[in-house]
Amino acid sequence: MFTQPRWRQVHAIMREHILAGQYKPGERIPSLIAIIEEFGIANATAQKVMRALRADGLIHTEPGMGSFVTDSDERELPKPE
């Protein structure tokens, strides 16, 4: 049985948290280090998750400040895979 790569699994979880409103628009999401610790993933994997969330339009990153949930009216969500 094939499973999704770990980064896709974490991406799906983070995406669902954002879409369900667990992280609200404008709210800072957990840091890269917090995501690494919470999911037990490598730094490169966590970075891939963050890139995917940015590509989805779900978050934006402000250097030195962190990553924040994008307002829902600014999102252009691709269809889930």
mmCIF file with all atom_site columns, N, CA and C in Angstrom:
data_model
loop_
_atom_site.group_PDB
_atom_site.id
_atom_site.type_symbol
_atom_site.label_atom_id
_atom_site.label_alt_id
_atom_site.label_comp_id
_atom_site.label_asym_id
_atom_site.label_entity_id
_atom_site.label_seq_id
_atom_site.pdbx_PDB_ins_code
_atom_site.Cartn_x
_atom_site.Cartn_y
_atom_site.Cartn_z
_atom_site.occupancy
_atom_site.B_iso_or_equiv
_atom_site.pdbx_formal_charge
_atom_site.auth_seq_id
_atom_site.auth_comp_id
_atom_site.auth_asym_id
_atom_site.auth_atom_id
_atom_site.pdbx_PDB_model_num
ATOM 1   N N  . MET A 1 1  ? 0.848   -1.179 0.000  1.00 0.00 ? 1  MET A N  1
ATOM 2   C CA . MET A 1 1  ? 0.000   0.000  0.000  1.00 0.00 ? 1  MET A CA 1
ATOM 3   C C  . MET A 1 1  ? 0.897   1.248  0.000  1.00 0.00 ? 1  MET A C  1
ATOM 4   N N  . PHE A 1 2  ? 0.608   2.169  -0.878 1.00 0.00 ? 2  PHE A N  1
ATOM 5   C CA . PHE A 1 2  ? 1.381   3.405  -0.970 1.00 0.00 ? 2  PHE A CA 1
ATOM 6   C C  . PHE A 1 2  ? 0.752   4.472  -0.097 1.00 0.00 ? 2  PHE A C  1
ATOM 7   N N  . THR A 1 3  ? 1.593   5.206  0.586  1.00 0.00 ? 3  THR A N  1
ATOM 8   C CA . THR A 1 3  ? 1.110   6.332  1.371  1.00 0.00 ? 3  THR A CA 1
ATOM 9   C C  . THR A 1 3  ? 1.722   7.601  0.802  1.00 0.00 ? 3  THR A C  1
ATOM 10  N N  . GLN A 1 4  ? 1.133   8.706  1.151  1.00 0.00 ? 4  GLN A N  1
ATOM 11  C CA . GLN A 1 4  ? 1.649   9.992  0.698  1.00 0.00 ? 4  GLN A CA 1
ATOM 12  C C  . GLN A 1 4  ? 2.970   10.286 1.392  1.00 0.00 ? 4  GLN A C  1
ATOM 13  N N  . PRO A 1 5  ? 3.839   11.062 0.728  1.00 0.00 ? 5  PRO A N  1
ATOM 14  C CA . PRO A 1 5  ? 5.073   11.493 1.402  1.00 0.00 ? 5  PRO A CA 1
ATOM 15  C C  . PRO A 1 5  ? 4.718   12.264 2.675  1.00 0.00 ? 5  PRO A C  1
ATOM 16  N N  . ARG A 1 6  ? 5.606   12.230 3.639  1.00 0.00 ? 6  ARG A N  1
ATOM 17  C CA . ARG A 1 6  ? 5.351   12.875 4.932  1.00 0.00 ? 6  ARG A CA 1
ATOM 18  C C  . ARG A 1 6  ? 5.039   14.360 4.781  1.00 0.00 ? 6  ARG A C  1
ATOM 19  N N  . TRP A 1 7  ? 5.713   15.055 3.855  1.00 0.00 ? 7  TRP A N  1
ATOM 20  C CA . TRP A 1 7  ? 5.449   16.490 3.710  1.00 0.00 ? 7  TRP A CA 1
ATOM 21  C C  . TRP A 1 7  ? 4.025   16.731 3.251  1.00 0.00 ? 7  TRP A C  1
ATOM 22  N N  . ARG A 1 8  ? 3.498   15.837 2.402  1.00 0.00 ? 8  ARG A N  1
ATOM 23  C CA . ARG A 1 8  ? 2.109   15.991 1.950  1.00 0.00 ? 8  ARG A CA 1
ATOM 24  C C  . ARG A 1 8  ? 1.128   15.743 3.090  1.00 0.00 ? 8  ARG A C  1
ATOM 25  N N  . GLN A 1 9  ? 1.455   14.795 3.954  1.00 0.00 ? 9  GLN A N  1
ATOM 26  C CA . GLN A 1 9  ? 0.593   14.513 5.101  1.00 0.00 ? 9  GLN A CA 1
ATOM 27  C C  . GLN A 1 9  ? 0.530   15.729 6.029  1.00 0.00 ? 9  GLN A C  1
ATOM 28  N N  . VAL A 1 10 ? 1.694   16.293 6.338  1.00 0.00 ? 10 VAL A N  1
ATOM 29  C CA . VAL A 1 10 ? 1.740   17.464 7.228  1.00 0.00 ? 10 VAL A CA 1
ATOM 30  C C  . VAL A 1 10 ? 1.087   18.665 6.547  1.00 0.00 ? 10 VAL A C  1
ATOM 31  N N  . HIS A 1 11 ? 1.323   18.824 5.250  1.00 0.00 ? 11 HIS A N  1
ATOM 32  C CA . HIS A 1 11 ? 0.683   19.905 4.489  1.00 0.00 ? 11 HIS A CA 1
ATOM 33  C C  . HIS A 1 11 ? -0.831  19.797 4.590  1.00 0.00 ? 11 HIS A C  1
ATOM 34  N N  . ALA A 1 12 ? -1.355  18.591 4.421  1.00 0.00 ? 12 ALA A N  1
ATOM 35  C CA . ALA A 1 12 ? -2.811  18.383 4.480  1.00 0.00 ? 12 ALA A CA 1
ATOM 36  C C  . ALA A 1 12 ? -3.355  18.735 5.864  1.00 0.00 ? 12 ALA A C  1
ATOM 37  N N  . ILE A 1 13 ? -2.627  18.382 6.911  1.00 0.00 ? 13 ILE A N  1
ATOM 38  C CA . ILE A 1 13 ? -3.056  18.691 8.275  1.00 0.00 ? 13 ILE A CA 1
ATOM 39  C C  . ILE A 1 13 ? -3.047  20.199 8.505  1.00 0.00 ? 13 ILE A C  1
ATOM 40  N N  . MET A 1 14 ? -1.959  20.855 8.135  1.00 0.00 ? 14 MET A N  1
ATOM 41  C CA . MET A 1 14 ? -1.863  22.302 8.318  1.00 0.00 ? 14 MET A CA 1
ATOM 42  C C  . MET A 1 14 ? -2.921  23.034 7.492  1.00 0.00 ? 14 MET A C  1
ATOM 43  N N  . ARG A 1 15 ? -3.113  22.575 6.267  1.00 0.00 ? 15 ARG A N  1
ATOM 44  C CA . ARG A 1 15 ? -4.120  23.166 5.376  1.00 0.00 ? 15 ARG A CA 1
ATOM 45  C C  . ARG A 1 15 ? -5.510  23.056 6.003  1.00 0.00 ? 15 ARG A C  1
ATOM 46  N N  . GLU A 1 16 ? -5.820  21.884 6.542  1.00 0.00 ? 16 GLU A N  1
ATOM 47  C CA . GLU A 1 16 ? -7.130  21.678 7.171  1.00 0.00 ? 16 GLU A CA 1
ATOM 48  C C  . GLU A 1 16 ? -7.293  22.574 8.397  1.00 0.00 ? 16 GLU A C  1
ATOM 49  N N  . HIS A 1 17 ? -6.238  22.725 9.180  1.00 0.00 ? 17 HIS A N  1
ATOM 50  C CA . HIS A 1 17 ? -6.309  23.610 10.348 1.00 0.00 ? 17 HIS A CA 1
ATOM 51  C C  . HIS A 1 17 ? -6.615  25.047 9.925  1.00 0.00 ? 17 HIS A C  1
ATOM 52  N N  . ILE A 1 18 ? -6.001  25.490 8.847  1.00 0.00 ? 18 ILE A N  1
ATOM 53  C CA . ILE A 1 18 ? -6.230  26.850 8.362  1.00 0.00 ? 18 ILE A CA 1
ATOM 54  C C  . ILE A 1 18 ? -7.649  26.988 7.820  1.00 0.00 ? 18 ILE A C  1
ATOM 55  N N  . LEU A 1 19 ? -8.062  26.058 6.965  1.00 0.00 ? 19 LEU A N  1
ATOM 56  C CA . LEU A 1 19 ? -9.385  26.149 6.350  1.00 0.00 ? 19 LEU A CA 1
ATOM 57  C C  . LEU A 1 19 ? -10.510 25.982 7.369  1.00 0.00 ? 19 LEU A C  1
ATOM 58  N N  . ALA A 1 20 ? -10.253 25.223 8.437  1.00 0.00 ? 20 ALA A N  1
ATOM 59  C CA . ALA A 1 20 ? -11.262 25.015 9.478  1.00 0.00 ? 20 ALA A CA 1
ATOM 60  C C  . ALA A 1 20 ? -11.310 26.179 10.470 1.00 0.00 ? 20 ALA A C  1
ATOM 61  N N  . GLY A 1 21 ? -10.363 27.113 10.347 1.00 0.00 ? 21 GLY A N  1
ATOM 62  C CA . GLY A 1 21 ? -10.359 28.285 11.214 1.00 0.00 ? 21 GLY A CA 1
ATOM 63  C C  . GLY A 1 21 ? -9.595  28.098 12.505 1.00 0.00 ? 21 GLY A C  1
ATOM 64  N N  . GLN A 1 22 ? -8.865  26.981 12.639 1.00 0.00 ? 22 GLN A N  1
ATOM 65  C CA . GLN A 1 22 ? -8.049  26.813 13.835 1.00 0.00 ? 22 GLN A CA 1
ATOM 66  C C  . GLN A 1 22 ? -6.981  27.901 13.890 1.00 0.00 ? 22 GLN A C  1
ATOM 67  N N  . TYR A 1 23 ? -6.452  28.265 12.718 1.00 0.00 ? 23 TYR A N  1
ATOM 68  C CA . TYR A 1 23 ? -5.579  29.422 12.580 1.00 0.00 ? 23 TYR A CA 1
ATOM 69  C C  . TYR A 1 23 ? -6.377  30.446 11.794 1.00 0.00 ? 23 TYR A C  1
ATOM 70  N N  . LYS A 1 24 ? -6.625  31.582 12.385 1.00 0.00 ? 24 LYS A N  1
ATOM 71  C CA . LYS A 1 24 ? -7.489  32.591 11.779 1.00 0.00 ? 24 LYS A CA 1
ATOM 72  C C  . LYS A 1 24 ? -6.697  33.532 10.869 1.00 0.00 ? 24 LYS A C  1
ATOM 73  N N  . PRO A 1 25 ? -7.378  34.182 9.896  1.00 0.00 ? 25 PRO A N  1
ATOM 74  C CA . PRO A 1 25 ? -6.703  35.137 9.020  1.00 0.00 ? 25 PRO A CA 1
ATOM 75  C C  . PRO A 1 25 ? -5.938  36.186 9.828  1.00 0.00 ? 25 PRO A C  1
ATOM 76  N N  . GLY A 1 26 ? -4.693  36.424 9.418  1.00 0.00 ? 26 GLY A N  1
ATOM 77  C CA . GLY A 1 26 ? -3.842  37.382 10.094 1.00 0.00 ? 26 GLY A CA 1
ATOM 78  C C  . GLY A 1 26 ? -3.087  36.801 11.273 1.00 0.00 ? 26 GLY A C  1
ATOM 79  N N  . GLU A 1 27 ? -3.477  35.610 11.715 1.00 0.00 ? 27 GLU A N  1
ATOM 80  C CA . GLU A 1 27 ? -2.827  34.978 12.862 1.00 0.00 ? 27 GLU A CA 1
ATOM 81  C C  . GLU A 1 27 ? -1.521  34.310 12.438 1.00 0.00 ? 27 GLU A C  1
ATOM 82  N N  . ARG A 1 28 ? -0.542  34.378 13.317 1.00 0.00 ? 28 ARG A N  1
ATOM 83  C CA . ARG A 1 28 ? 0.747   33.735 13.072 1.00 0.00 ? 28 ARG A CA 1
ATOM 84  C C  . ARG A 1 28 ? 0.580   32.232 13.261 1.00 0.00 ? 28 ARG A C  1
ATOM 85  N N  . ILE A 1 29 ? 1.120   31.462 12.326 1.00 0.00 ? 29 ILE A N  1
ATOM 86  C CA . ILE A 1 29 ? 1.089   30.013 12.462 1.00 0.00 ? 29 ILE A CA 1
ATOM 87  C C  . ILE A 1 29 ? 2.338   29.573 13.221 1.00 0.00 ? 29 ILE A C  1
ATOM 88  N N  . PRO A 1 30 ? 2.381   28.323 13.679 1.00 0.00 ? 30 PRO A N  1
ATOM 89  C CA . PRO A 1 30 ? 3.572   27.864 14.405 1.00 0.00 ? 30 PRO A CA 1
ATOM 90  C C  . PRO A 1 30 ? 4.841   28.037 13.569 1.00 0.00 ? 30 PRO A C  1
ATOM 91  N N  . SER A 1 31 ? 5.928   28.272 14.277 1.00 0.00 ? 31 SER A N  1
ATOM 92  C CA . SER A 1 31 ? 7.219   28.454 13.622 1.00 0.00 ? 31 SER A CA 1
ATOM 93  C C  . SER A 1 31 ? 7.687   27.157 12.987 1.00 0.00 ? 31 SER A C  1
ATOM 94  N N  . LEU A 1 32 ? 8.686   27.274 12.142 1.00 0.00 ? 32 LEU A N  1
ATOM 95  C CA . LEU A 1 32 ? 9.284   26.111 11.494 1.00 0.00 ? 32 LEU A CA 1
ATOM 96  C C  . LEU A 1 32 ? 9.769   25.117 12.556 1.00 0.00 ? 32 LEU A C  1
ATOM 97  N N  . ILE A 1 33 ? 10.409  25.625 13.586 1.00 0.00 ? 33 ILE A N  1
ATOM 98  C CA . ILE A 1 33 ? 10.910  24.750 14.656 1.00 0.00 ? 33 ILE A CA 1
ATOM 99  C C  . ILE A 1 33 ? 9.758   24.046 15.369 1.00 0.00 ? 33 ILE A C  1
ATOM 100 N N  . ALA A 1 34 ? 8.673   24.766 15.624 1.00 0.00 ? 34 ALA A N  1
ATOM 101 C CA . ALA A 1 34 ? 7.515   24.159 16.288 1.00 0.00 ? 34 ALA A CA 1
ATOM 102 C C  . ALA A 1 34 ? 6.900   23.063 15.417 1.00 0.00 ? 34 ALA A C  1
ATOM 103 N N  . ILE A 1 35 ? 6.849   23.292 14.112 1.00 0.00 ? 35 ILE A N  1
ATOM 104 C CA . ILE A 1 35 ? 6.300   22.285 13.195 1.00 0.00 ? 35 ILE A CA 1
ATOM 105 C C  . ILE A 1 35 ? 7.211   21.051 13.169 1.00 0.00 ? 35 ILE A C  1
ATOM 106 N N  . ILE A 1 36 ? 8.519   21.275 13.148 1.00 0.00 ? 36 ILE A N  1
ATOM 107 C CA . ILE A 1 36 ? 9.479   20.176 13.168 1.00 0.00 ? 36 ILE A CA 1
ATOM 108 C C  . ILE A 1 36 ? 9.272   19.326 14.420 1.00 0.00 ? 36 ILE A C  1
ATOM 109 N N  . GLU A 1 37 ? 9.137   19.978 15.564 1.00 0.00 ? 37 GLU A N  1
ATOM 110 C CA . GLU A 1 37 ? 8.959   19.267 16.824 1.00 0.00 ? 37 GLU A CA 1
ATOM 111 C C  . GLU A 1 37 ? 7.603   18.576 16.912 1.00 0.00 ? 37 GLU A C  1
ATOM 112 N N  . GLU A 1 38 ? 6.545   19.273 16.500 1.00 0.00 ? 38 GLU A N  1
ATOM 113 C CA . GLU A 1 38 ? 5.191   18.709 16.609 1.00 0.00 ? 38 GLU A CA 1
ATOM 114 C C  . GLU A 1 38 ? 5.024   17.455 15.747 1.00 0.00 ? 38 GLU A C  1
ATOM 115 N N  . PHE A 1 39 ? 5.543   17.500 14.523 1.00 0.00 ? 39 PHE A N  1
ATOM 116 C CA . PHE A 1 39 ? 5.322   16.394 13.597 1.00 0.00 ? 39 PHE A CA 1
ATOM 117 C C  . PHE A 1 39 ? 6.504   15.432 13.494 1.00 0.00 ? 39 PHE A C  1
ATOM 118 N N  . GLY A 1 40 ? 7.612   15.765 14.152 1.00 0.00 ? 40 GLY A N  1
ATOM 119 C CA . GLY A 1 40 ? 8.774   14.891 14.110 1.00 0.00 ? 40 GLY A CA 1
ATOM 120 C C  . GLY A 1 40 ? 9.352   14.749 12.710 1.00 0.00 ? 40 GLY A C  1
ATOM 121 N N  . ILE A 1 41 ? 9.460   15.880 12.012 1.00 0.00 ? 41 ILE A N  1
ATOM 122 C CA . ILE A 1 41 ? 9.955   15.876 10.637 1.00 0.00 ? 41 ILE A CA 1
ATOM 123 C C  . ILE A 1 41 ? 11.272  16.645 10.545 1.00 0.00 ? 41 ILE A C  1
ATOM 124 N N  . ALA A 1 42 ? 11.955  16.442 9.449  1.00 0.00 ? 42 ALA A N  1
ATOM 125 C CA . ALA A 1 42 ? 13.231  17.127 9.207  1.00 0.00 ? 42 ALA A CA 1
ATOM 126 C C  . ALA A 1 42 ? 12.985  18.579 8.802  1.00 0.00 ? 42 ALA A C  1
ATOM 127 N N  . ASN A 1 43 ? 14.006  19.395 8.959  1.00 0.00 ? 43 ASN A N  1
ATOM 128 C CA . ASN A 1 43 ? 13.935  20.804 8.585  1.00 0.00 ? 43 ASN A CA 1
ATOM 129 C C  . ASN A 1 43 ? 13.539  20.960 7.115  1.00 0.00 ? 43 ASN A C  1
ATOM 130 N N  . ALA A 1 44 ? 14.172  20.192 6.231  1.00 0.00 ? 44 ALA A N  1
ATOM 131 C CA . ALA A 1 44 ? 13.861  20.297 4.798  1.00 0.00 ? 44 ALA A CA 1
ATOM 132 C C  . ALA A 1 44 ? 12.405  19.940 4.517  1.00 0.00 ? 44 ALA A C  1
ATOM 133 N N  . THR A 1 45 ? 11.869  18.981 5.250  1.00 0.00 ? 45 THR A N  1
ATOM 134 C CA . THR A 1 45 ? 10.463  18.583 5.079  1.00 0.00 ? 45 THR A CA 1
ATOM 135 C C  . THR A 1 45 ? 9.548   19.706 5.531  1.00 0.00 ? 45 THR A C  1
ATOM 136 N N  . ALA A 1 46 ? 9.857   20.307 6.668  1.00 0.00 ? 46 ALA A N  1
ATOM 137 C CA . ALA A 1 46 ? 9.046   21.417 7.178  1.00 0.00 ? 46 ALA A CA 1
ATOM 138 C C  . ALA A 1 46 ? 9.085   22.601 6.218  1.00 0.00 ? 46 ALA A C  1
ATOM 139 N N  . GLN A 1 47 ? 10.250  22.872 5.651  1.00 0.00 ? 47 GLN A N  1
ATOM 140 C CA . GLN A 1 47 ? 10.357  23.957 4.679  1.00 0.00 ? 47 GLN A CA 1
ATOM 141 C C  . GLN A 1 47 ? 9.498   23.676 3.446  1.00 0.00 ? 47 GLN A C  1
ATOM 142 N N  . LYS A 1 48 ? 9.459   22.427 3.026  1.00 0.00 ? 48 LYS A N  1
ATOM 143 C CA . LYS A 1 48 ? 8.634   22.054 1.873  1.00 0.00 ? 48 LYS A CA 1
ATOM 144 C C  . LYS A 1 48 ? 7.148   22.267 2.182  1.00 0.00 ? 48 LYS A C  1
ATOM 145 N N  . VAL A 1 49 ? 6.745   21.950 3.407  1.00 0.00 ? 49 VAL A N  1
ATOM 146 C CA . VAL A 1 49 ? 5.359   22.173 3.842  1.00 0.00 ? 49 VAL A CA 1
ATOM 147 C C  . VAL A 1 49 ? 5.038   23.663 3.762  1.00 0.00 ? 49 VAL A C  1
ATOM 148 N N  . MET A 1 50 ? 5.936   24.494 4.276  1.00 0.00 ? 50 MET A N  1
ATOM 149 C CA . MET A 1 50 ? 5.698   25.936 4.264  1.00 0.00 ? 50 MET A CA 1
ATOM 150 C C  . MET A 1 50 ? 5.629   26.480 2.839  1.00 0.00 ? 50 MET A C  1
ATOM 151 N N  . ARG A 1 51 ? 6.507   25.993 1.965  1.00 0.00 ? 51 ARG A N  1
ATOM 152 C CA . ARG A 1 51 ? 6.462   26.434 0.554  1.00 0.00 ? 51 ARG A CA 1
ATOM 153 C C  . ARG A 1 51 ? 5.126   26.055 -0.077 1.00 0.00 ? 51 ARG A C  1
ATOM 154 N N  . ALA A 1 52 ? 4.637   24.863 0.220  1.00 0.00 ? 52 ALA A N  1
ATOM 155 C CA . ALA A 1 52 ? 3.365   24.414 -0.342 1.00 0.00 ? 52 ALA A CA 1
ATOM 156 C C  . ALA A 1 52 ? 2.204   25.259 0.181  1.00 0.00 ? 52 ALA A C  1
ATOM 157 N N  . LEU A 1 53 ? 2.224   25.599 1.457  1.00 0.00 ? 53 LEU A N  1
ATOM 158 C CA . LEU A 1 53 ? 1.163   26.449 2.023  1.00 0.00 ? 53 LEU A CA 1
ATOM 159 C C  . LEU A 1 53 ? 1.194   27.843 1.402  1.00 0.00 ? 53 LEU A C  1
ATOM 160 N N  . ARG A 1 54 ? 2.418   28.359 1.152  1.00 0.00 ? 54 ARG A N  1
ATOM 161 C CA . ARG A 1 54 ? 2.532   29.659 0.470  1.00 0.00 ? 54 ARG A CA 1
ATOM 162 C C  . ARG A 1 54 ? 2.020   29.544 -0.962 1.00 0.00 ? 54 ARG A C  1
ATOM 163 N N  . ALA A 1 55 ? 2.373   28.474 -1.651 1.00 0.00 ? 55 ALA A N  1
ATOM 164 C CA . ALA A 1 55 ? 1.920   28.273 -3.034 1.00 0.00 ? 55 ALA A CA 1
ATOM 165 C C  . ALA A 1 55 ? 0.402   28.154 -3.094 1.00 0.00 ? 55 ALA A C  1
ATOM 166 N N  . ASP A 1 56 ? -0.202  27.595 -2.052 1.00 0.00 ? 56 ASP A N  1
ATOM 167 C CA . ASP A 1 56 ? -1.666  27.493 -1.974 1.00 0.00 ? 56 ASP A CA 1
ATOM 168 C C  . ASP A 1 56 ? -2.313  28.847 -1.725 1.00 0.00 ? 56 ASP A C  1
ATOM 169 N N  . GLY A 1 57 ? -1.512  29.816 -1.321 1.00 0.00 ? 57 GLY A N  1
ATOM 170 C CA . GLY A 1 57 ? -2.063  31.126 -0.978 1.00 0.00 ? 57 GLY A CA 1
ATOM 171 C C  . GLY A 1 57 ? -2.647  31.161 0.421  1.00 0.00 ? 57 GLY A C  1
ATOM 172 N N  . LEU A 1 58 ? -2.344  30.146 1.237  1.00 0.00 ? 58 LEU A N  1
ATOM 173 C CA . LEU A 1 58 ? -2.906  30.082 2.583  1.00 0.00 ? 58 LEU A CA 1
ATOM 174 C C  . LEU A 1 58 ? -2.121  30.903 3.602  1.00 0.00 ? 58 LEU A C  1
ATOM 175 N N  . ILE A 1 59 ? -0.828  31.066 3.340  1.00 0.00 ? 59 ILE A N  1
ATOM 176 C CA . ILE A 1 59 ? 0.001   31.836 4.262  1.00 0.00 ? 59 ILE A CA 1
ATOM 177 C C  . ILE A 1 59 ? 0.894   32.789 3.482  1.00 0.00 ? 59 ILE A C  1
ATOM 178 N N  . HIS A 1 60 ? 1.387   33.785 4.186  1.00 0.00 ? 60 HIS A N  1
ATOM 179 C CA . HIS A 1 60 ? 2.434   34.649 3.649  1.00 0.00 ? 60 HIS A CA 1
ATOM 180 C C  . HIS A 1 60 ? 3.469   34.817 4.751  1.00 0.00 ? 60 HIS A C  1
ATOM 181 N N  . THR A 1 61 ? 4.697   34.995 4.359  1.00 0.00 ? 61 THR A N  1
ATOM 182 C CA . THR A 1 61 ? 5.786   35.080 5.323  1.00 0.00 ? 61 THR A CA 1
ATOM 183 C C  . THR A 1 61 ? 6.366   36.483 5.320  1.00 0.00 ? 61 THR A C  1
ATOM 184 N N  . GLU A 1 62 ? 6.545   37.017 6.503  1.00 0.00 ? 62 GLU A N  1
ATOM 185 C CA . GLU A 1 62 ? 7.175   38.322 6.676  1.00 0.00 ? 62 GLU A CA 1
ATOM 186 C C  . GLU A 1 62 ? 8.536   38.078 7.325  1.00 0.00 ? 62 GLU A C  1
ATOM 187 N N  . PRO A 1 63 ? 9.626   38.351 6.592  1.00 0.00 ? 63 PRO A N  1
ATOM 188 C CA . PRO A 1 63 ? 10.959  38.090 7.127  1.00 0.00 ? 63 PRO A CA 1
ATOM 189 C C  . PRO A 1 63 ? 11.161  38.687 8.520  1.00 0.00 ? 63 PRO A C  1
ATOM 190 N N  . GLY A 1 64 ? 11.646  37.854 9.416  1.00 0.00 ? 64 GLY A N  1
ATOM 191 C CA . GLY A 1 64 ? 11.901  38.281 10.775 1.00 0.00 ? 64 GLY A CA 1
ATOM 192 C C  . GLY A 1 64 ? 10.675  38.306 11.666 1.00 0.00 ? 64 GLY A C  1
ATOM 193 N N  . MET A 1 65 ? 9.503   38.082 11.081 1.00 0.00 ? 65 MET A N  1
ATOM 194 C CA . MET A 1 65 ? 8.257   38.144 11.848 1.00 0.00 ? 65 MET A CA 1
ATOM 195 C C  . MET A 1 65 ? 7.565   36.785 11.944 1.00 0.00 ? 65 MET A C  1
ATOM 196 N N  . GLY A 1 66 ? 7.667   35.982 10.897 1.00 0.00 ? 66 GLY A N  1
ATOM 197 C CA . GLY A 1 66 ? 7.004   34.678 10.886 1.00 0.00 ? 66 GLY A CA 1
ATOM 198 C C  . GLY A 1 66 ? 6.062   34.553 9.708  1.00 0.00 ? 66 GLY A C  1
ATOM 199 N N  . SER A 1 67 ? 5.255   33.497 9.743  1.00 0.00 ? 67 SER A N  1
ATOM 200 C CA . SER A 1 67 ? 4.281   33.235 8.679  1.00 0.00 ? 67 SER A CA 1
ATOM 201 C C  . SER A 1 67 ? 2.881   33.422 9.241  1.00 0.00 ? 67 SER A C  1
ATOM 202 N N  . PHE A 1 68 ? 2.030   34.028 8.430  1.00 0.00 ? 68 PHE A N  1
ATOM 203 C CA . PHE A 1 68 ? 0.695   34.402 8.865  1.00 0.00 ? 68 PHE A CA 1
ATOM 204 C C  . PHE A 1 68 ? -0.350  33.883 7.882  1.00 0.00 ? 68 PHE A C  1
ATOM 205 N N  . VAL A 1 69 ? -1.531  33.596 8.409  1.00 0.00 ? 69 VAL A N  1
ATOM 206 C CA . VAL A 1 69 ? -2.627  33.124 7.575  1.00 0.00 ? 69 VAL A CA 1
ATOM 207 C C  . VAL A 1 69 ? -3.125  34.277 6.701  1.00 0.00 ? 69 VAL A C  1
ATOM 208 N N  . THR A 1 70 ? -3.281  33.985 5.433  1.00 0.00 ? 70 THR A N  1
ATOM 209 C CA . THR A 1 70 ? -3.772  34.966 4.468  1.00 0.00 ? 70 THR A CA 1
ATOM 210 C C  . THR A 1 70 ? -5.282  35.122 4.625  1.00 0.00 ? 70 THR A C  1
ATOM 211 N N  . ASP A 1 71 ? -5.787  36.326 4.417  1.00 0.00 ? 71 ASP A N  1
ATOM 212 C CA . ASP A 1 71 ? -7.234  36.545 4.441  1.00 0.00 ? 71 ASP A CA 1
ATOM 213 C C  . ASP A 1 71 ? -7.896  35.675 3.382  1.00 0.00 ? 71 ASP A C  1
ATOM 214 N N  . SER A 1 72 ? -9.050  35.118 3.708  1.00 0.00 ? 72 SER A N  1
ATOM 215 C CA . SER A 1 72 ? -9.715  34.173 2.814  1.00 0.00 ? 72 SER A CA 1
ATOM 216 C C  . SER A 1 72 ? -10.077 34.781 1.465  1.00 0.00 ? 72 SER A C  1
ATOM 217 N N  . ASP A 1 73 ? -10.333 36.077 1.404  1.00 0.00 ? 73 ASP A N  1
ATOM 218 C CA . ASP A 1 73 ? -10.688 36.689 0.121  1.00 0.00 ? 73 ASP A CA 1
ATOM 219 C C  . ASP A 1 73 ? -9.475  36.887 -0.786 1.00 0.00 ? 73 ASP A C  1
ATOM 220 N N  . GLU A 1 74 ? -8.271  36.674 -0.252 1.00 0.00 ? 74 GLU A N  1
ATOM 221 C CA . GLU A 1 74 ? -7.051  36.811 -1.042 1.00 0.00 ? 74 GLU A CA 1
ATOM 222 C C  . GLU A 1 74 ? -6.535  35.467 -1.560 1.00 0.00 ? 74 GLU A C  1
ATOM 223 N N  . ARG A 1 75 ? -7.201  34.391 -1.183 1.00 0.00 ? 75 ARG A N  1
ATOM 224 C CA . ARG A 1 75 ? -6.715  33.053 -1.522 1.00 0.00 ? 75 ARG A CA 1
ATOM 225 C C  . ARG A 1 75 ? -7.194  32.583 -2.879 1.00 0.00 ? 75 ARG A C  1
ATOM 226 N N  . GLU A 1 76 ? -6.323  31.865 -3.532 1.00 0.00 ? 76 GLU A N  1
ATOM 227 C CA . GLU A 1 76 ? -6.683  31.159 -4.762 1.00 0.00 ? 76 GLU A CA 1
ATOM 228 C C  . GLU A 1 76 ? -6.261  29.721 -4.539 1.00 0.00 ? 76 GLU A C  1
ATOM 229 N N  . LEU A 1 77 ? -7.161  28.930 -3.984 1.00 0.00 ? 77 LEU A N  1
ATOM 230 C CA . LEU A 1 77 ? -6.815  27.567 -3.590 1.00 0.00 ? 77 LEU A CA 1
ATOM 231 C C  . LEU A 1 77 ? -6.873  26.603 -4.754 1.00 0.00 ? 77 LEU A C  1
ATOM 232 N N  . PRO A 1 78 ? -5.783  25.825 -4.936 1.00 0.00 ? 78 PRO A N  1
ATOM 233 C CA . PRO A 1 78 ? -5.856  24.751 -5.910 1.00 0.00 ? 78 PRO A CA 1
ATOM 234 C C  . PRO A 1 78 ? -6.693  23.614 -5.346 1.00 0.00 ? 78 PRO A C  1
ATOM 235 N N  . LYS A 1 79 ? -7.161  22.760 -6.214 1.00 0.00 ? 79 LYS A N  1
ATOM 236 C CA . LYS A 1 79 ? -7.936  21.617 -5.742 1.00 0.00 ? 79 LYS A CA 1
ATOM 237 C C  . LYS A 1 79 ? -7.013  20.653 -5.004 1.00 0.00 ? 79 LYS A C  1
ATOM 238 N N  . PRO A 1 80 ? -7.506  20.069 -3.892 1.00 0.00 ? 80 PRO A N  1
ATOM 239 C CA . PRO A 1 80 ? -6.675  19.102 -3.174 1.00 0.00 ? 80 PRO A CA 1
ATOM 240 C C  . PRO A 1 80 ? -6.390  17.884 -4.042 1.00 0.00 ? 80 PRO A C  1
ATOM 241 N N  . GLU A 1 81 ? -5.221  17.294 -3.813 1.00 0.00 ? 81 GLU A N  1
ATOM 242 C CA . GLU A 1 81 ? -4.836  16.123 -4.604 1.00 0.00 ? 81 GLU A CA 1
ATOM 243 C C  . GLU A 1 81 ? -5.369  14.863 -4.014 1.00 0.00 ? 81 GLU A C  1
#
